[in-house]
CSV table of C-alpha atoms in Angstrom, one decimal:
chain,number,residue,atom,x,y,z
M,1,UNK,CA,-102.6,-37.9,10.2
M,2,UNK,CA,-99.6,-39.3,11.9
M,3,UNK,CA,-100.2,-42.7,12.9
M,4,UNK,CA,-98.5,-44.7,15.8
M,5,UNK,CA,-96.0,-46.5,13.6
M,6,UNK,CA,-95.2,-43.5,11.8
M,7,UNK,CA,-94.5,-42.0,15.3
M,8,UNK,CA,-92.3,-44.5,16.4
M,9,UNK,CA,-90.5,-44.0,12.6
M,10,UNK,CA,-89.5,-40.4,13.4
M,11,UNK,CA,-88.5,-41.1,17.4
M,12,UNK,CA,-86.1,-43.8,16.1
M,13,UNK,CA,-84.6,-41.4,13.9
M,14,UNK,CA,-83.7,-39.0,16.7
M,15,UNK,CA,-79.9,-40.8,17.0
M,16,UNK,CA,-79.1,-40.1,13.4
M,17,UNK,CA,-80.6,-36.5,13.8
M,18,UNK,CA,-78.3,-36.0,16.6
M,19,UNK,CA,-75.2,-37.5,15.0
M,20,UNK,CA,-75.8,-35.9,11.2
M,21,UNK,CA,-78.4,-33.1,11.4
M,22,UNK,CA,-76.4,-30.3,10.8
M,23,UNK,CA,-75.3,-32.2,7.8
M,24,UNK,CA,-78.6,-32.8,6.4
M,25,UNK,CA,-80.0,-29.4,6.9
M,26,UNK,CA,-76.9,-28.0,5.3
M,27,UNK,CA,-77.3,-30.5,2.6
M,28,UNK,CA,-81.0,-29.4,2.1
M,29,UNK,CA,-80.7,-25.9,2.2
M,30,UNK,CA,-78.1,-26.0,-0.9
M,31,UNK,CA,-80.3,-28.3,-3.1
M,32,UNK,CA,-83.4,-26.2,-2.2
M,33,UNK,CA,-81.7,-22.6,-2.6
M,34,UNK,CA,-79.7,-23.9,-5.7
M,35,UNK,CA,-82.5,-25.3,-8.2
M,36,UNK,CA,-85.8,-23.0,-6.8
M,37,UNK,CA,-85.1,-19.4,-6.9
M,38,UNK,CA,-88.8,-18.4,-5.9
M,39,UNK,CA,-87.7,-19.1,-2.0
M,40,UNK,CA,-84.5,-17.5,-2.1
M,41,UNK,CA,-85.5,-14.1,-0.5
M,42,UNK,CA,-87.2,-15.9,2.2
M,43,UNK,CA,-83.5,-16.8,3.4
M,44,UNK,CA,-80.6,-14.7,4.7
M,45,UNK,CA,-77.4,-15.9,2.5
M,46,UNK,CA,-75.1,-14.5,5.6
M,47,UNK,CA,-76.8,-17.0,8.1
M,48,UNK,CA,-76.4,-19.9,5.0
M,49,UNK,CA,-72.8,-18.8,4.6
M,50,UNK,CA,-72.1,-19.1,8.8
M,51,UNK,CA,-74.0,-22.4,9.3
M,52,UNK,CA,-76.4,-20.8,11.5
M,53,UNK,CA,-79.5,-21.6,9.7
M,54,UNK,CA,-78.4,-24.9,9.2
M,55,UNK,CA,-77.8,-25.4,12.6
M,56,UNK,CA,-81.4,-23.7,14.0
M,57,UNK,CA,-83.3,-25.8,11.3
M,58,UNK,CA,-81.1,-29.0,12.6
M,59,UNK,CA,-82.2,-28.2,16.2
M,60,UNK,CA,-85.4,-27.4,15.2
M,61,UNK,CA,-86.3,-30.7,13.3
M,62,UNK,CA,-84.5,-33.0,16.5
M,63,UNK,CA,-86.5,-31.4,19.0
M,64,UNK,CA,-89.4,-32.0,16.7
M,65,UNK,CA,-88.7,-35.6,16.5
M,66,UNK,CA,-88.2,-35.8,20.0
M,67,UNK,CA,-92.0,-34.2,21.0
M,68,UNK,CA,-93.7,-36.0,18.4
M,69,UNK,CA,-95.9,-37.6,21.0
M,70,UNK,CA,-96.4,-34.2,22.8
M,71,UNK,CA,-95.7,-30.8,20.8
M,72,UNK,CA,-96.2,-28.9,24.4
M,73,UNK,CA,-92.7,-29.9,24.6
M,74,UNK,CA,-91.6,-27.6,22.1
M,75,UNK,CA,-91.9,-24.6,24.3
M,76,UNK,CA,-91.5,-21.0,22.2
M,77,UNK,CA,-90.1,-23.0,19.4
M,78,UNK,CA,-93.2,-22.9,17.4
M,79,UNK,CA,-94.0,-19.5,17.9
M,80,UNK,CA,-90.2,-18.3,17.3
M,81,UNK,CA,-90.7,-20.0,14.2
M,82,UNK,CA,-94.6,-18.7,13.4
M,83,UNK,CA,-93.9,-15.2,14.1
M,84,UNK,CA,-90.2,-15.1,11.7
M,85,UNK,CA,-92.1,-16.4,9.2
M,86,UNK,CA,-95.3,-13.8,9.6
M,87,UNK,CA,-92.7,-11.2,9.5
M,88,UNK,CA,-91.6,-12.4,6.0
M,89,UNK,CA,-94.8,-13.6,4.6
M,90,UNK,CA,-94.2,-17.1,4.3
M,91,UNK,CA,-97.2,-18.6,2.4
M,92,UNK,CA,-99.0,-22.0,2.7
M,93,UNK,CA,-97.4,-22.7,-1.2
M,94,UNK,CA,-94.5,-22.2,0.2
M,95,UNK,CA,-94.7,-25.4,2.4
M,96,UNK,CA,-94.6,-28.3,0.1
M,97,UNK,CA,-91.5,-26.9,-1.5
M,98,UNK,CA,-89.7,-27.2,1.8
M,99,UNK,CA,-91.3,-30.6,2.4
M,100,UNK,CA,-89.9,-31.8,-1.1
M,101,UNK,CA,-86.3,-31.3,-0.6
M,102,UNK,CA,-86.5,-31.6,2.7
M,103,UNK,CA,-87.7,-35.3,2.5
M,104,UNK,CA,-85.0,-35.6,-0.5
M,105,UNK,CA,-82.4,-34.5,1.8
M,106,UNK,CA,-83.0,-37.3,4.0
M,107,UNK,CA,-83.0,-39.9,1.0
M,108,UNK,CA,-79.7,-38.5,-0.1
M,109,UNK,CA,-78.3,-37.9,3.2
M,110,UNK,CA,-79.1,-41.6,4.8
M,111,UNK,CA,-78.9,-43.3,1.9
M,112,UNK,CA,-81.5,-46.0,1.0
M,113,UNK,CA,-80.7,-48.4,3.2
M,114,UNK,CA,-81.6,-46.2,6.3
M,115,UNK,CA,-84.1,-43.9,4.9
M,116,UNK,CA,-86.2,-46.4,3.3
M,117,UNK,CA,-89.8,-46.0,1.7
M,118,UNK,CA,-91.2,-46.7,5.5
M,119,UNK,CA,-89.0,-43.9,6.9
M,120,UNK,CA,-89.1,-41.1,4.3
M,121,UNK,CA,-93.2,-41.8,4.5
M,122,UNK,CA,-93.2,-41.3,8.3
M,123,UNK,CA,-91.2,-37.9,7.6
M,124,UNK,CA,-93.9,-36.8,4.9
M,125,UNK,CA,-96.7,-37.2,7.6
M,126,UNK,CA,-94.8,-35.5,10.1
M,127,UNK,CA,-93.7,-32.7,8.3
M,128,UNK,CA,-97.1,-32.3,7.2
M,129,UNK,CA,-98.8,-32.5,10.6
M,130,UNK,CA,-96.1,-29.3,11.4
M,131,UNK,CA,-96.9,-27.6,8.7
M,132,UNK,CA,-100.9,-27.5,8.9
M,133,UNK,CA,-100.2,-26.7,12.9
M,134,UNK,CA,-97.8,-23.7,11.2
M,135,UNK,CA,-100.1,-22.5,8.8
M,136,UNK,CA,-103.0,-22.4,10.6
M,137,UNK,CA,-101.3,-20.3,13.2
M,138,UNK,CA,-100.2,-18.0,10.4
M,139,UNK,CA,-103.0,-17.2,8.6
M,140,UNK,CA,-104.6,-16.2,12.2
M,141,UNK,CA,-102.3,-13.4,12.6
M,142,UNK,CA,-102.3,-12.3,9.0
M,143,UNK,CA,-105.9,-11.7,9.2
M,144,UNK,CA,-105.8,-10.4,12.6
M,145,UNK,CA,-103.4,-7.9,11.0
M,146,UNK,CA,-105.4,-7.4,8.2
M,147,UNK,CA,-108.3,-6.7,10.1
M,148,UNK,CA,-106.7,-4.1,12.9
M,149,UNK,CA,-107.0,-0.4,12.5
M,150,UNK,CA,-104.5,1.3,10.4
M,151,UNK,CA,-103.6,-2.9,10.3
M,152,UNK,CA,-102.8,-4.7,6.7
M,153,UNK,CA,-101.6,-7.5,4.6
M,154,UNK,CA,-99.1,-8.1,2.8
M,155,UNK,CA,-96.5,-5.5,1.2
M,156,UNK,CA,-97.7,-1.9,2.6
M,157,UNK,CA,-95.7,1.3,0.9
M,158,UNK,CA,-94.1,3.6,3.4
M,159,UNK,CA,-91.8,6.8,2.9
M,160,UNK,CA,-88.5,7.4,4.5
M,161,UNK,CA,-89.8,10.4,6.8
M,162,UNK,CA,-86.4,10.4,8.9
M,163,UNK,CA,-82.9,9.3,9.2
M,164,UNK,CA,-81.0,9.4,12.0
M,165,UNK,CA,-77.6,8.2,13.1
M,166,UNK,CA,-77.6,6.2,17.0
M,167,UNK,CA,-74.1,5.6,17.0
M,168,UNK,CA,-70.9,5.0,14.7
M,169,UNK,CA,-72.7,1.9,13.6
M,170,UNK,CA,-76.5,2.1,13.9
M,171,UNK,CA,-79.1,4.3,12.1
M,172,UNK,CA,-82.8,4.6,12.5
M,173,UNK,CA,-85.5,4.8,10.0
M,174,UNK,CA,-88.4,6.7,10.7
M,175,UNK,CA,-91.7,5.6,8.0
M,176,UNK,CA,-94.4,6.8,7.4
M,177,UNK,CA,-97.2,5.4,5.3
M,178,UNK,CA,-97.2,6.6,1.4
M,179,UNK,CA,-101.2,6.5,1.8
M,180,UNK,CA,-101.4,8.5,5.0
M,181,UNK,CA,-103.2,6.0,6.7
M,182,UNK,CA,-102.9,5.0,10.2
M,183,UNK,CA,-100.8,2.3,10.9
M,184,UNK,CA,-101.7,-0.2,13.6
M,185,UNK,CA,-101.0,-0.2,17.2
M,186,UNK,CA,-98.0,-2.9,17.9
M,187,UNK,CA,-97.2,-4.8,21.0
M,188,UNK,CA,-93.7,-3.1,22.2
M,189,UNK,CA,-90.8,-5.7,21.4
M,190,UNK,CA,-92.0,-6.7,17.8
M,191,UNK,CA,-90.4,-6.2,14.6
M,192,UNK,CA,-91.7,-5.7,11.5
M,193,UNK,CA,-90.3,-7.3,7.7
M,194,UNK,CA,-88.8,-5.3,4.7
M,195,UNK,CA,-88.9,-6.3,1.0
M,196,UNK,CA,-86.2,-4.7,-1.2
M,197,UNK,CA,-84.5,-5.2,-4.5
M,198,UNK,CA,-81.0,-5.0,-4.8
M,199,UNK,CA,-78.8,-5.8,-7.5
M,200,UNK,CA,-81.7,-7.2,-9.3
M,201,UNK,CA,-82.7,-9.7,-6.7
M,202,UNK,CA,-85.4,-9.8,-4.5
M,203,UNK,CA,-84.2,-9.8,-0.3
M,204,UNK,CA,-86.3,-9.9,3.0
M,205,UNK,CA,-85.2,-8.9,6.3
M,206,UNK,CA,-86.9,-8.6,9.7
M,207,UNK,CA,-86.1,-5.6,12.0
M,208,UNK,CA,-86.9,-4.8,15.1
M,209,UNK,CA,-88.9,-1.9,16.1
M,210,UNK,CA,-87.3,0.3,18.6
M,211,UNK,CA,-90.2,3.0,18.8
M,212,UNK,CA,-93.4,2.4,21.3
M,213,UNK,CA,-96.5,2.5,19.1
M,214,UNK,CA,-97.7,5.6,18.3
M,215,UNK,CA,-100.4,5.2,14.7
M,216,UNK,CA,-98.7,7.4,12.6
M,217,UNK,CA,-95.0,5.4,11.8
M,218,UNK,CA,-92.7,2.6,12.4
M,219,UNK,CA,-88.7,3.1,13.5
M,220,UNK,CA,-86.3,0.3,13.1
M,221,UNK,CA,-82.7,0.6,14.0
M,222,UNK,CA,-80.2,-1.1,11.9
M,223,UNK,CA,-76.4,-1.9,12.3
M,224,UNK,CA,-74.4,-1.9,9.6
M,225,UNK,CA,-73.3,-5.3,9.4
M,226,UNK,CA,-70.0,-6.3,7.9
M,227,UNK,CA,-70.3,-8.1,5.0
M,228,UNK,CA,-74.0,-7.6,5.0
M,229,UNK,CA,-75.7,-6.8,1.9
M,230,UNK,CA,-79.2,-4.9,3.4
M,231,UNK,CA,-77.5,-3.3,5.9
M,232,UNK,CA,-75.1,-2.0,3.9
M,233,UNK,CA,-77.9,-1.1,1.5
M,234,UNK,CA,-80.0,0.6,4.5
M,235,UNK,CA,-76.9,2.9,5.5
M,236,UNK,CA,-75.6,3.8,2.2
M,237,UNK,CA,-78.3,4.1,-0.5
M,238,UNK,CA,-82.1,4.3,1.6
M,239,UNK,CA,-82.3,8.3,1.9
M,240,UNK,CA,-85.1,10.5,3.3
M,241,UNK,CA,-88.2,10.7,0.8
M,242,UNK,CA,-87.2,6.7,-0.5
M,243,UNK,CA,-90.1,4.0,-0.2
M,244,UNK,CA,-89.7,0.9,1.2
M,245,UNK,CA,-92.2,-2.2,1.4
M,246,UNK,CA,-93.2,-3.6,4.9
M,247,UNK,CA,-94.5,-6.0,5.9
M,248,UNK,CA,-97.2,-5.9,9.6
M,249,UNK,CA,-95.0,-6.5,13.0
M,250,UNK,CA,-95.3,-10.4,14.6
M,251,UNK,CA,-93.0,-11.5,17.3
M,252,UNK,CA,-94.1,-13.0,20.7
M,253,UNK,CA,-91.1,-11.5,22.5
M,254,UNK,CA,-92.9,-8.5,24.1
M,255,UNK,CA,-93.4,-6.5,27.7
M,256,UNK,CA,-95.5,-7.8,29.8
M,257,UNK,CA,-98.7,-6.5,31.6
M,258,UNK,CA,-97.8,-7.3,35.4
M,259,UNK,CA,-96.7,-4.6,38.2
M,260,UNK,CA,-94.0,-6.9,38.4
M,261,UNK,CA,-90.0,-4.8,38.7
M,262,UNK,CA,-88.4,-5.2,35.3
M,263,UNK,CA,-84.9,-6.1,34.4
M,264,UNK,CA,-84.2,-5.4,30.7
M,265,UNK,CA,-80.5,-6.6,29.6
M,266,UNK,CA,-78.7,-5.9,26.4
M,267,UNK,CA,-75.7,-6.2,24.6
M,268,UNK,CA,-75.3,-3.9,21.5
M,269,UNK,CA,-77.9,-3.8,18.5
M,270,UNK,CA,-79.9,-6.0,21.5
M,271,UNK,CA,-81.0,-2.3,22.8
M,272,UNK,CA,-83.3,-1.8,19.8
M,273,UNK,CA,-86.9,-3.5,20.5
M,274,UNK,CA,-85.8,-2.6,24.2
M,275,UNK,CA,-86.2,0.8,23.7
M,276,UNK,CA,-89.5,-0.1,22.8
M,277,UNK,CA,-90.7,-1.8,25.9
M,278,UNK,CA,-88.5,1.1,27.8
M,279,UNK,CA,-90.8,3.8,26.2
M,280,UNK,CA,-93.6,1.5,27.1
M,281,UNK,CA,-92.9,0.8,30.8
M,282,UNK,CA,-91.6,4.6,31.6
M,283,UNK,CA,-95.5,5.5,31.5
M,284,UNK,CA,-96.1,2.9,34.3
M,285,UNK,CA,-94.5,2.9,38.3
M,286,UNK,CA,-92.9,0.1,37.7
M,287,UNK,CA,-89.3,0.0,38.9
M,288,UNK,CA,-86.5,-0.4,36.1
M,289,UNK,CA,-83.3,-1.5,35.8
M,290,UNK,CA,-81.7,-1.3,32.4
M,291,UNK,CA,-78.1,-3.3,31.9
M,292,UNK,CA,-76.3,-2.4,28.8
M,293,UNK,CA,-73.1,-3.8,27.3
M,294,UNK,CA,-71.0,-2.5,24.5
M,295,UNK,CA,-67.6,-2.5,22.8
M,296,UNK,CA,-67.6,1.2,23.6
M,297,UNK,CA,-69.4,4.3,24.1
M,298,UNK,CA,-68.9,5.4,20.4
M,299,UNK,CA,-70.8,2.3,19.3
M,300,UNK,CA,-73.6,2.2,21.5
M,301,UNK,CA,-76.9,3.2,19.8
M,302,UNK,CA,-79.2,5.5,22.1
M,303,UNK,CA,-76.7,6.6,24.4
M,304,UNK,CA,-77.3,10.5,25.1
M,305,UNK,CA,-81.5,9.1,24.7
M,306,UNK,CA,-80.9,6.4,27.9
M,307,UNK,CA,-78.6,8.6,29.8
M,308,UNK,CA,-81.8,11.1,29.7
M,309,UNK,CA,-83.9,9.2,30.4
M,310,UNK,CA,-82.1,7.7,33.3
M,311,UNK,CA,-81.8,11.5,34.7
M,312,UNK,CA,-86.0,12.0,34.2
M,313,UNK,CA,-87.3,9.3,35.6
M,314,UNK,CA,-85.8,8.0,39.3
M,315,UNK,CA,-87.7,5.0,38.5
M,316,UNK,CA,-85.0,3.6,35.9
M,317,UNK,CA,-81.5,2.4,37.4
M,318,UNK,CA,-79.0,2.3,34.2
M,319,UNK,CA,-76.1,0.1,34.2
M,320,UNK,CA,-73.5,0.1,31.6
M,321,UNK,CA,-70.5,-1.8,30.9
M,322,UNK,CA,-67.7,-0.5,28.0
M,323,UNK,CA,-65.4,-3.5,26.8
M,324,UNK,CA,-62.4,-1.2,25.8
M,325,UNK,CA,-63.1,2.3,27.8
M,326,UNK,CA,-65.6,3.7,29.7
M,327,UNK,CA,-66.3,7.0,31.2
M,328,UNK,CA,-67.4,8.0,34.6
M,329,UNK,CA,-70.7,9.4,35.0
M,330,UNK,CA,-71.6,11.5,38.1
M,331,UNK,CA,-75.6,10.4,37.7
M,332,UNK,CA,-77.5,9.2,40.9
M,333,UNK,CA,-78.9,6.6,38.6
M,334,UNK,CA,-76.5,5.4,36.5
M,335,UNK,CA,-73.3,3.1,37.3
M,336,UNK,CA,-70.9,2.6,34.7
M,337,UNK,CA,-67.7,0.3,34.6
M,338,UNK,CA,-65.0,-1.4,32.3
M,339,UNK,CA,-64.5,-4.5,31.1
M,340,UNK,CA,-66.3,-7.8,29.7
M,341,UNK,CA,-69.7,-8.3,31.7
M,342,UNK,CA,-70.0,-11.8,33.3
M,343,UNK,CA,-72.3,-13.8,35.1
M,344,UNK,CA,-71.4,-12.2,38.3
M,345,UNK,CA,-71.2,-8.7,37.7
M,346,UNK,CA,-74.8,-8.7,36.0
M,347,UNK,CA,-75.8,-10.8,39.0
M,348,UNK,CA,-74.6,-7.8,41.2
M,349,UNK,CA,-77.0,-5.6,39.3
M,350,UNK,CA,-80.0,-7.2,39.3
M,351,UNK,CA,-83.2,-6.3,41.9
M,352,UNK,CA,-83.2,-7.6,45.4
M,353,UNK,CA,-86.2,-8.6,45.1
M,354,UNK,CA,-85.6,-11.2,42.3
M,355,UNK,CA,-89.9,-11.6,41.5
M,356,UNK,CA,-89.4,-9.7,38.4
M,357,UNK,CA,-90.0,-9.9,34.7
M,358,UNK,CA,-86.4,-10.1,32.8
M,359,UNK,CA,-85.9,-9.6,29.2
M,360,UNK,CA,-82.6,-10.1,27.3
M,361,UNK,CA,-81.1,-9.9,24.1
M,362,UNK,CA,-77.7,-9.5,22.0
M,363,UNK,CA,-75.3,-12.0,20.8
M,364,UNK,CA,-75.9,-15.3,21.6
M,365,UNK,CA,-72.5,-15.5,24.2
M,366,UNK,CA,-73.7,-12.7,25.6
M,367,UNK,CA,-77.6,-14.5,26.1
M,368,UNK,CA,-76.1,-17.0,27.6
M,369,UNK,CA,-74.5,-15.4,30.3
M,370,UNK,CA,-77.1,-12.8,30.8
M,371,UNK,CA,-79.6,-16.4,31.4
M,372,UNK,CA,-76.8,-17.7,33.6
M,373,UNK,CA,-76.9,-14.8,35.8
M,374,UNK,CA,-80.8,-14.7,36.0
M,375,UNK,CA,-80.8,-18.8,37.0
M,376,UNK,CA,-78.1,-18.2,39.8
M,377,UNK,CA,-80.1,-15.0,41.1
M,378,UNK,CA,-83.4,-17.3,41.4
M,379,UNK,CA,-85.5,-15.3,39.2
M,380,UNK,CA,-88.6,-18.0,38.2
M,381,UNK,CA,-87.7,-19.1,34.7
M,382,UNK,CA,-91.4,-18.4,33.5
M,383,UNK,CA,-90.4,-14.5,34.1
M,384,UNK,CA,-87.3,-14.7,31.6
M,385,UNK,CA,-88.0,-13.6,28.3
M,386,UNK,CA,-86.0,-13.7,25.2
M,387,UNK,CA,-85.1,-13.2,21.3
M,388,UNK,CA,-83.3,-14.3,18.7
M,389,UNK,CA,-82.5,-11.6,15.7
M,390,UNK,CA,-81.1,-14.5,13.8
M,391,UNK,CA,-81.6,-18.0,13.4
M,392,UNK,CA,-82.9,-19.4,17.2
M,393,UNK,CA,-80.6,-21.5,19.1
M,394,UNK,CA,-79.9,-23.5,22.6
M,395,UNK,CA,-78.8,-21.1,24.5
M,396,UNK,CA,-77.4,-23.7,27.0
M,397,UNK,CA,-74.1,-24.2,27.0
């Protein structure tokens, strides 16, 4: 257990963390990845190679420093965190390897003089206190899984039953499970985790699910990436009739249960765990208004499905915004323009009424502006949801 010196240890390191974080985290994650193969699937190279995991785990560990005394100050951080690791089955023995060269970092890092015996001590109790807090929290929702109809733990075995293409860029996997079992009932806006060999090696990925729950199968939807190795994979070797191994859905980004209007706001592969909570919400009265942005109408995944959808039900209002072209649409629902989306122009779109429960998603320029927008409008910041697919970041500018 932490004790009050030790607390004040870790707050006084919060300048250093500010000034050098990224520089220990980067520093950590090459020693760790480099000498202890057994946690390399558990990490996306691409995200290593960008900085971007660097940077989260840097944020991550200075906001941590900076709540010791009160961890209710780390808002969604923790569950961000719980639920990635959940979706690849992260495992308590997992922890003390991370501690080790995590704590060794900050030796090598600091240097000796700064990191002393007193300070690197006061790190080992703090990581410690995080991870019993994250474990504990993880094993709840692996046995919850477990224990849920048609639920599991776990690697489960499911068959390729479809393949479909969304766009130039994304495809969807349909699977089914190889036992013919039922598979359990997810909150819309999850995602679930894959385990697949390639090239020899062992990888892990998280994708979202962009199918409402229905017991019998899962559907993720899956850009192909440039440069990326399991996307690439995905497109070009996983065929109908293949088995992959999944892991049980987590993620805490999911629709609501008010009456409440909903705003749901997207840019590109962001549309995928909202199609999810669209499917959902379509079966309620609640009034919808659906803002998507892409590059172009080639690349964007479910149009013809949204554009029916929009012409079905007069509850859904469907915006959509086309970077290099767009094409007019005489729909009574839908509005379509040209150009970049700002702050304003999503702004324009948004409810009168601005009680409403707003989800976004996309790149993280793109999250930004679409939180900008939301903030100017009024909307209560409680009522703004959001989600990372990659490593989580500030979103303020």
């Amino acid at each position: 257990m932490l004790t009050e010196q030790q607390r004040a240890i870790v707050k006084s390191t919060v300048p250093l963390l500010e000034a050098g974080g990224e520089a220990l985290t980067t520093h950590f994650y090459n020693i760790m990845l480099s000498e202890n193969e057994g946690v390399q699937p558990l990490f996306n190279s691409v995200h290593q190679q960008t900085g971007a995991q660097p940077r989260a785990l840097a944020r991550s560990v200075l906001m941590y420093a900076k709540h010791i005394d009160d961890l209710s100050g780390l808002g969604n951080l923790p569950a961000q965190i719980i639920h990635k690791h959940v979706s690849l089955q992260v495992q308590p023995e997992h922890y003390p390897i991370v501690g080790n060269y995590l704590l060794r970092a900050i030796r090598e890092v600091l240097g000796a003089e700064i990191a002393t015996d007193e300070v690197i001590a006061a790190w080992a109790a703090a990581y410690g206190q995080l991870a019993d807090i994250l474990i504990g929290a993880e094993k709840g929702i692996y046995a919850a899984n477990a224990q849920a109809e048609g639920g599991w733990q776990g690697a489960r075995r499911f068959v390729v039953a479809g393949k479909q293409a969304e766009s130039v860029e994304v495809t969807s996997f349909i699977l089914c499970p190889e036992d013919g079992g039922k598979v359990l009932v997810h909150q819309s806006g999850q995602f679930i985790g894959l385990r697949l060999e390639i090239d020899g090696k062992e990888v892990r990925r998280n994708y979202s699910l962009s199918q409402a729950a229905n017991g019998e199968s899962l559907r993720i939807s899956v850009k192909r990436e440039q440069g990326g190795v399991v996307s690439s994979h995905l497109h070009d070797k996983v065929q109908v009739g293949d088995v992959l191994e999944v892991f049980a859905p987590a993620g805490f980004f999911v629709l609501d249960s008010s009456d409440k209007p909903l705003v749901f706001m997207a840019a590109g592969v962001g549309i995928t765990p909202i199609m999810a909570m669209l499917e959902q919400a379509l079966k309620t009265q609640r009034p919808i208004t659906l803002i998507h942005c892409s590059r172009s109408p080639a690349v964007q995944p479910f149009r013809a499905q949204l554009l029916a959808l929009a012409q079905q039900h007069p509850q859904l209002k469907l915006r959509l915004a086309y970077e290099h072209e767009a094409v007019e649409l005489p729909m009574q629902n839908v509005q379509v323009v040209a150009g970049m989306a700002d702050a304003r122009l999503l702004q324009s779109w948004l409810p009168e009424d601005k009680d409403v429960q707003a989800y976004f998603l996309g790149p993280v320029g793109f999250m930004r502006v679409a939180q900008q927008a939301l903030q100017q409008a009024g909307v209560p910041a409680a009522q703004c949801h959001y989600e990372f697919f990659g490593p989580a970041q500030a979103l303020a500018a």
